[in-house]
Amino acid sequence: MTAAARRVDVHQHILPSFYRDLLAKARIAEVGGRPLPDWSPEGALALMELLGTATAIVSVSTPGTGFLTDPAEAAALARRLNDHSAALADGHPGRFGFFATLPMPDAAASATEAERALDELRADGVTLLANHRGIYLGSGGQEELWRALDDRGAVVFVHPAALPAPVVDGIPPFVVDFLLDTTRAAYLLVRNGIVRRFPGIRFILSHAGGVVPYASHRMALAIAGESGRSPLDVMDDFRAFFFDTALSSSPAALPTLLAFARPGHVLFGSDWPFAPTPAGQYFATGLDTHVSPDTLTAVNRANAEILFPRLAATPAPQPARPVSRRLRQSAKRAAARLAFRLVQP
């Protein structure tokens, strides 16, 4: 691995065959306007080698268990996905961790599964979609889940889902709607006091937080005007979030994120396999190219080691690779850097 290596990828997805079969049975063949991608542990490890990733903390993307209307079936699927993720991590020591899937919008069942996954399966945190069948994070009726997560100092990975609104023809949801979905959830988590009342929870917002960094002052003033709170306190709550760089480390988005986020609150993300390998290379190159060496080290790994102390307790895995493979990977990275430079204005 190179110096840009040893990355910790907090935004990488799995799509086990049994889960794909259940989605197919429900006639779900795409997510966010993109066809369901191929996934395998071997494919994930190949991507990680290309991007210089030592460890990936994997999660199940939208729709999670939300396509199942029977609460018992949703809870059973969450357990099965979490057992699969734990086995993946155990079978590849140091290479994978996982965020547990929860059967939302059932907050009580989600609290129960969160306790099992965090306490027994040693999950690195939990995944929560920004909305579950139109019920957003931060809405009422979720207190039991927040208490369980706060008691454990849990990391919550917030991933967007389909907006509870019709798709606009010609606009793939993953391009625009996903950013709005994350932003809506972040707004409610701050407006309704979840961030402040449950300080043990560390929230990671996908894709640089949607438009949270860009619109933070506008949103803070709106909440302050409605609630009578200090705008500075509201801004402090928005800055309590962590953010990943998935599809977001461009020369336009990255400076805004780094200017807004607290030091230590930006983490590397790839969004593979829903973001194809060329997209992962493009945005990884953007990160490698446009930040200082100290910032790069922090985003690639050091910030994750603070959030996930187990990563700091053991050396980053250094898989052995033949010289021929190292040369091929080096050539691919050089080509990605050239392609990145050619498309910049």
Short mmCIF file of C-alpha atoms in Angstrom, two decimals:
data_model
loop_
_atom_site.label_atom_id
_atom_site.label_comp_id
_atom_site.label_asym_id
_atom_site.label_seq_id
_atom_site.Cartn_x
_atom_site.Cartn_y
_atom_site.Cartn_z
CA MET A 1 0.00 0.00 0.00
CA THR A 2 1.08 3.56 -0.70
CA ALA A 3 1.23 6.53 1.66
CA ALA A 4 -2.32 7.41 0.60
CA ALA A 5 -3.02 3.90 1.66
CA ARG A 6 -4.16 2.46 4.94
CA ARG A 7 -7.45 4.22 4.33
CA VAL A 8 -10.47 3.33 6.40
CA ASP A 9 -13.56 3.34 4.18
CA VAL A 10 -16.66 4.03 6.27
CA HIS A 11 -19.02 4.02 3.28
CA GLN A 12 -18.84 0.70 1.48
CA HIS A 13 -21.84 -1.55 0.90
CA ILE A 14 -22.55 -5.25 0.75
CA LEU A 15 -25.19 -6.97 -1.33
CA PRO A 16 -25.28 -10.65 -0.31
CA SER A 17 -26.92 -13.07 -2.73
CA PHE A 18 -29.77 -13.94 -0.34
CA TYR A 19 -30.57 -10.22 0.04
CA ARG A 20 -30.47 -9.68 -3.72
CA ASP A 21 -32.88 -12.62 -4.11
CA LEU A 22 -35.31 -11.07 -1.64
CA LEU A 23 -35.13 -7.73 -3.46
CA ALA A 24 -35.78 -9.50 -6.77
CA LYS A 25 -38.78 -11.27 -5.24
CA ALA A 26 -40.09 -7.84 -4.27
CA ARG A 27 -39.38 -6.64 -7.84
CA ILE A 28 -36.66 -4.26 -6.73
CA ALA A 29 -33.97 -4.19 -9.42
CA GLU A 30 -32.46 -0.76 -8.80
CA VAL A 31 -31.63 1.67 -6.03
CA GLY A 32 -31.76 5.41 -6.50
CA GLY A 33 -32.11 5.00 -10.24
CA ARG A 34 -29.09 2.70 -10.60
CA PRO A 35 -29.30 -1.05 -11.29
CA LEU A 36 -28.26 -3.23 -8.39
CA PRO A 37 -24.50 -3.79 -8.77
CA ASP A 38 -22.55 -7.00 -8.44
CA TRP A 39 -20.91 -7.59 -5.07
CA SER A 40 -18.56 -10.15 -3.62
CA PRO A 41 -15.90 -10.07 -0.90
CA GLU A 42 -13.29 -10.62 -3.60
CA GLY A 43 -14.56 -7.64 -5.58
CA ALA A 44 -14.53 -5.50 -2.46
CA LEU A 45 -10.94 -6.46 -1.66
CA ALA A 46 -9.87 -5.69 -5.23
CA LEU A 47 -11.40 -2.21 -5.00
CA MET A 48 -9.75 -1.69 -1.63
CA GLU A 49 -6.37 -2.64 -3.06
CA LEU A 50 -6.82 -0.16 -5.90
CA LEU A 51 -7.79 2.72 -3.60
CA GLY A 52 -5.28 1.87 -0.90
CA THR A 53 -7.93 0.92 1.64
CA ALA A 54 -6.84 -1.18 4.59
CA THR A 55 -10.24 -1.60 6.25
CA ALA A 56 -13.81 -1.12 5.06
CA ILE A 57 -16.73 -0.75 7.44
CA VAL A 58 -19.56 -2.14 5.36
CA SER A 59 -23.28 -1.53 5.48
CA VAL A 60 -26.49 -2.43 3.68
CA SER A 61 -27.75 0.38 1.50
CA THR A 62 -31.33 1.47 0.93
CA PRO A 63 -33.92 -0.05 1.04
CA GLY A 64 -32.49 -1.96 4.01
CA THR A 65 -35.37 -3.97 5.44
CA GLY A 66 -37.90 -1.26 4.61
CA PHE A 67 -39.38 -3.09 1.61
CA LEU A 68 -40.85 -5.67 4.02
CA THR A 69 -44.15 -4.59 5.56
CA ASP A 70 -44.32 -7.41 8.12
CA PRO A 71 -42.36 -6.25 11.21
CA ALA A 72 -41.36 -9.80 12.13
CA GLU A 73 -39.97 -10.44 8.63
CA ALA A 74 -38.05 -7.16 8.72
CA ALA A 75 -36.54 -8.00 12.11
CA ALA A 76 -35.57 -11.48 10.92
CA LEU A 77 -33.90 -10.07 7.81
CA ALA A 78 -31.96 -7.53 9.88
CA ARG A 79 -30.66 -10.35 12.09
CA ARG A 80 -29.66 -12.40 9.07
CA LEU A 81 -27.85 -9.47 7.44
CA ASN A 82 -26.01 -8.68 10.65
CA ASP A 83 -24.95 -12.28 11.17
CA HIS A 84 -23.66 -12.32 7.59
CA SER A 85 -21.75 -9.07 8.11
CA ALA A 86 -20.20 -10.35 11.34
CA ALA A 87 -19.08 -13.52 9.57
CA LEU A 88 -17.55 -11.43 6.78
CA ALA A 89 -15.56 -9.42 9.32
CA ASP A 90 -14.49 -12.52 11.24
CA GLY A 91 -13.43 -14.24 8.03
CA HIS A 92 -11.20 -11.36 6.93
CA PRO A 93 -9.49 -10.11 10.11
CA GLY A 94 -8.63 -6.43 9.93
CA ARG A 95 -10.13 -5.94 6.47
CA PHE A 96 -13.83 -5.52 7.27
CA GLY A 97 -15.99 -4.13 10.02
CA PHE A 98 -19.72 -3.45 9.76
CA PHE A 99 -22.59 -1.15 10.61
CA ALA A 100 -25.59 -3.19 11.71
CA THR A 101 -28.87 -3.08 9.82
CA LEU A 102 -31.92 -2.19 11.94
CA PRO A 103 -35.58 -2.97 11.12
CA MET A 104 -36.85 0.60 11.11
CA PRO A 105 -39.34 2.21 11.35
CA ASP A 106 -40.01 -0.14 14.29
CA ALA A 107 -37.97 1.70 16.92
CA ALA A 108 -38.46 -0.92 19.65
CA ALA A 109 -37.35 -3.81 17.44
CA SER A 110 -34.49 -1.66 16.17
CA ALA A 111 -33.32 -0.98 19.72
CA THR A 112 -33.37 -4.71 20.45
CA GLU A 113 -31.35 -5.56 17.33
CA ALA A 114 -28.93 -2.69 17.97
CA GLU A 115 -28.23 -4.06 21.43
CA ARG A 116 -27.60 -7.55 20.02
CA ALA A 117 -25.40 -6.36 17.17
CA LEU A 118 -23.32 -3.98 19.27
CA ASP A 119 -23.02 -6.14 22.39
CA GLU A 120 -22.78 -9.64 20.91
CA LEU A 121 -21.65 -9.28 17.28
CA ARG A 122 -19.19 -6.43 17.97
CA ALA A 123 -20.63 -4.22 15.25
CA ASP A 124 -18.80 -0.92 14.72
CA GLY A 125 -22.10 0.93 14.78
CA VAL A 126 -25.50 0.87 13.12
CA THR A 127 -26.93 2.05 9.81
CA LEU A 128 -30.06 4.17 9.76
CA LEU A 129 -31.69 5.36 6.57
CA ALA A 130 -32.58 9.05 6.56
CA ASN A 131 -36.22 8.10 6.16
CA HIS A 132 -38.04 4.81 6.52
CA ARG A 133 -41.22 4.75 4.46
CA GLY A 134 -41.54 8.50 4.93
CA ILE A 135 -40.72 8.59 8.66
CA TYR A 136 -37.56 10.62 9.10
CA LEU A 137 -34.86 10.25 11.70
CA GLY A 138 -35.54 12.78 14.43
CA SER A 139 -39.31 12.29 14.23
CA GLY A 140 -41.32 11.32 17.29
CA GLY A 141 -41.52 7.80 18.64
CA GLN A 142 -37.80 6.95 18.33
CA GLU A 143 -36.71 7.65 21.92
CA GLU A 144 -36.18 3.99 22.85
CA LEU A 145 -33.72 3.55 19.99
CA TRP A 146 -31.84 6.77 20.78
CA ARG A 147 -31.49 5.75 24.43
CA ALA A 148 -30.10 2.33 23.52
CA LEU A 149 -27.58 3.87 21.13
CA ASP A 150 -26.62 6.67 23.52
CA ASP A 151 -26.03 4.22 26.37
CA ARG A 152 -23.50 2.40 24.17
CA GLY A 153 -21.81 5.47 22.71
CA ALA A 154 -22.77 4.10 19.31
CA VAL A 155 -21.76 5.34 15.89
CA VAL A 156 -24.76 5.84 13.59
CA PHE A 157 -24.14 5.84 9.86
CA VAL A 158 -26.93 7.84 8.21
CA HIS A 159 -27.55 6.82 4.60
CA PRO A 160 -30.10 8.37 2.24
CA ALA A 161 -33.14 6.56 0.91
CA ALA A 162 -35.79 7.30 -1.68
CA LEU A 163 -37.63 10.54 -1.00
CA PRO A 164 -41.27 10.09 0.05
CA ALA A 165 -42.24 11.90 -3.15
CA PRO A 166 -42.58 11.06 -6.85
CA VAL A 167 -39.38 10.74 -8.86
CA VAL A 168 -38.87 13.58 -11.32
CA ASP A 169 -38.43 12.31 -14.85
CA GLY A 170 -34.85 12.76 -16.04
CA ILE A 171 -33.35 13.22 -12.54
CA PRO A 172 -31.89 10.01 -11.11
CA PRO A 173 -32.65 10.01 -7.36
CA PHE A 174 -29.06 9.15 -6.38
CA VAL A 175 -27.82 12.35 -8.03
CA VAL A 176 -30.00 14.92 -6.24
CA ASP A 177 -32.72 13.37 -4.08
CA PHE A 178 -30.28 11.44 -1.90
CA LEU A 179 -28.55 14.68 -0.92
CA LEU A 180 -31.86 16.25 0.09
CA ASP A 181 -32.89 13.14 2.02
CA THR A 182 -29.76 13.22 4.19
CA THR A 183 -30.16 16.96 4.75
CA ARG A 184 -33.77 16.56 5.86
CA ALA A 185 -32.75 13.97 8.46
CA ALA A 186 -29.87 16.11 9.73
CA TYR A 187 -32.20 19.10 10.06
CA LEU A 188 -34.72 17.16 12.16
CA LEU A 189 -32.03 15.56 14.32
CA VAL A 190 -30.87 19.07 15.23
CA ARG A 191 -34.27 20.81 15.30
CA ASN A 192 -35.84 18.19 17.56
CA GLY A 193 -32.88 18.06 19.92
CA ILE A 194 -31.68 14.51 19.28
CA VAL A 195 -28.06 15.55 18.77
CA ARG A 196 -28.03 17.59 21.98
CA ARG A 197 -30.05 15.20 24.21
CA PHE A 198 -28.10 12.09 23.21
CA PRO A 199 -24.48 13.27 23.06
CA GLY A 200 -23.11 9.72 23.28
CA ILE A 201 -24.28 9.02 19.72
CA ARG A 202 -21.82 9.90 16.95
CA PHE A 203 -23.67 10.47 13.67
CA ILE A 204 -21.88 10.09 10.32
CA LEU A 205 -23.70 11.78 7.43
CA SER A 206 -23.15 10.22 4.01
CA HIS A 207 -21.92 12.11 0.96
CA ALA A 208 -20.49 15.07 2.90
CA GLY A 209 -23.82 15.58 4.63
CA GLY A 210 -25.86 16.27 1.53
CA VAL A 211 -26.04 20.06 1.52
CA VAL A 212 -25.60 20.51 5.28
CA PRO A 213 -22.21 22.30 5.12
CA TYR A 214 -23.37 24.58 2.31
CA ALA A 215 -26.74 25.47 3.89
CA SER A 216 -25.79 25.22 7.58
CA HIS A 217 -26.13 28.91 8.45
CA ARG A 218 -29.46 29.18 6.64
CA MET A 219 -30.79 26.14 8.50
CA ALA A 220 -29.40 27.29 11.86
CA LEU A 221 -31.08 30.67 11.59
CA ALA A 222 -34.40 29.04 10.70
CA ILE A 223 -34.24 26.73 13.72
CA ALA A 224 -33.12 29.56 16.01
CA GLY A 225 -35.94 31.79 14.83
CA GLU A 226 -38.50 29.06 15.43
CA SER A 227 -37.17 27.80 18.76
CA GLY A 228 -35.61 30.86 20.38
CA ARG A 229 -32.30 29.01 20.72
CA SER A 230 -28.99 30.71 20.09
CA PRO A 231 -27.92 30.39 16.43
CA LEU A 232 -24.43 29.58 17.71
CA ASP A 233 -25.77 26.63 19.71
CA VAL A 234 -27.68 25.35 16.68
CA MET A 235 -24.58 25.67 14.50
CA ASP A 236 -22.65 23.77 17.16
CA ASP A 237 -25.17 20.92 16.87
CA PHE A 238 -24.80 20.79 13.09
CA ARG A 239 -21.03 20.72 13.49
CA ALA A 240 -21.31 17.76 15.88
CA PHE A 241 -21.97 15.52 12.88
CA PHE A 242 -19.24 13.49 11.22
CA PHE A 243 -19.12 13.39 7.42
CA ASP A 244 -17.79 10.98 4.82
CA THR A 245 -16.25 11.95 1.49
CA ALA A 246 -18.13 9.46 -0.70
CA LEU A 247 -18.70 11.04 -4.15
CA SER A 248 -17.87 14.39 -2.56
CA SER A 249 -14.12 15.02 -2.59
CA SER A 250 -14.25 17.33 -5.60
CA PRO A 251 -12.51 20.72 -5.88
CA ALA A 252 -15.95 22.32 -5.42
CA ALA A 253 -17.40 20.30 -2.52
CA LEU A 254 -14.35 19.34 -0.48
CA PRO A 255 -13.22 22.86 0.56
CA THR A 256 -16.75 23.64 1.80
CA LEU A 257 -16.85 20.44 3.84
CA LEU A 258 -13.42 21.00 5.38
CA ALA A 259 -14.24 24.64 6.17
CA PHE A 260 -17.42 23.61 7.99
CA ALA A 261 -16.65 20.33 9.74
CA ARG A 262 -14.94 20.18 13.09
CA PRO A 263 -11.35 18.95 13.03
CA GLY A 264 -11.38 15.16 13.10
CA HIS A 265 -14.92 14.87 11.75
CA VAL A 266 -14.24 14.03 8.09
CA LEU A 267 -13.81 10.37 7.08
CA PHE A 268 -12.99 8.61 3.84
CA GLY A 269 -15.82 6.92 1.92
CA SER A 270 -16.10 5.29 -1.49
CA ASP A 271 -19.77 4.18 -1.82
CA TRP A 272 -18.66 1.03 -3.67
CA PRO A 273 -20.22 -0.94 -5.34
CA PHE A 274 -23.14 1.43 -5.95
CA ALA A 275 -20.54 3.98 -7.02
CA PRO A 276 -18.57 2.11 -9.71
CA THR A 277 -14.81 1.75 -9.48
CA PRO A 278 -14.01 4.68 -11.85
CA ALA A 279 -16.11 7.01 -9.67
CA GLY A 280 -14.30 5.76 -6.58
CA GLN A 281 -10.95 6.42 -8.24
CA TYR A 282 -12.05 9.88 -9.38
CA PHE A 283 -13.07 11.10 -5.94
CA ALA A 284 -10.19 9.38 -4.15
CA THR A 285 -7.87 11.21 -6.52
CA GLY A 286 -9.65 14.45 -5.69
CA LEU A 287 -8.93 13.88 -2.02
CA ASP A 288 -5.30 12.92 -2.66
CA THR A 289 -4.78 16.00 -4.85
CA HIS A 290 -6.47 18.84 -3.04
CA VAL A 291 -5.59 18.62 0.65
CA SER A 292 -2.43 18.96 2.70
CA PRO A 293 -0.53 15.82 3.73
CA ASP A 294 -1.66 16.23 7.34
CA THR A 295 -5.31 16.56 6.33
CA LEU A 296 -5.00 13.58 4.01
CA THR A 297 -3.58 11.42 6.80
CA ALA A 298 -6.40 12.50 9.09
CA VAL A 299 -9.20 11.85 6.61
CA ASN A 300 -7.74 8.60 5.35
CA ARG A 301 -7.22 6.98 8.74
CA ALA A 302 -6.42 9.03 11.84
CA ASN A 303 -9.95 10.39 12.30
CA ALA A 304 -11.39 6.90 11.95
CA GLU A 305 -8.97 5.55 14.55
CA ILE A 306 -10.36 8.05 17.04
CA LEU A 307 -13.97 7.19 16.20
CA PHE A 308 -13.25 3.43 16.12
CA PRO A 309 -10.48 2.82 18.69
CA ARG A 310 -10.11 -0.84 17.72
CA LEU A 311 -8.49 0.31 14.46
CA ALA A 312 -5.74 2.10 16.37
CA ALA A 313 -5.14 -0.90 18.62
CA THR A 314 -3.90 -3.10 15.77
CA PRO A 315 -1.63 -2.26 12.82
CA ALA A 316 -3.29 -1.69 9.47
CA PRO A 317 -3.21 -4.93 7.48
CA GLN A 318 -0.56 -5.00 4.75
CA PRO A 319 -1.58 -7.74 2.30
CA ALA A 320 1.26 -9.21 0.26
CA ARG A 321 0.98 -8.54 -3.47
CA PRO A 322 3.11 -9.75 -6.37
CA VAL A 323 5.26 -7.12 -8.06
CA SER A 324 3.25 -7.46 -11.28
CA ARG A 325 0.01 -6.65 -9.47
CA ARG A 326 1.56 -3.67 -7.70
CA LEU A 327 2.73 -2.31 -11.04
CA ARG A 328 -0.72 -2.71 -12.59
CA GLN A 329 -2.36 -0.96 -9.67
CA SER A 330 0.18 1.86 -9.82
CA ALA A 331 -0.55 2.30 -13.52
CA LYS A 332 -4.30 2.43 -12.86
CA ARG A 333 -3.82 5.07 -10.17
CA ALA A 334 -1.64 7.15 -12.50
CA ALA A 335 -4.31 6.93 -15.21
CA ALA A 336 -6.96 8.01 -12.71
CA ARG A 337 -4.88 11.04 -11.70
CA LEU A 338 -4.49 12.03 -15.35
CA ALA A 339 -8.21 11.61 -16.02
CA PHE A 340 -9.03 13.71 -12.96
CA ARG A 341 -6.78 16.55 -14.12
CA LEU A 342 -8.22 16.50 -17.63
CA VAL A 343 -11.80 17.12 -16.49
CA GLN A 344 -11.04 20.01 -14.13
CA PRO A 345 -12.12 23.48 -15.35
#
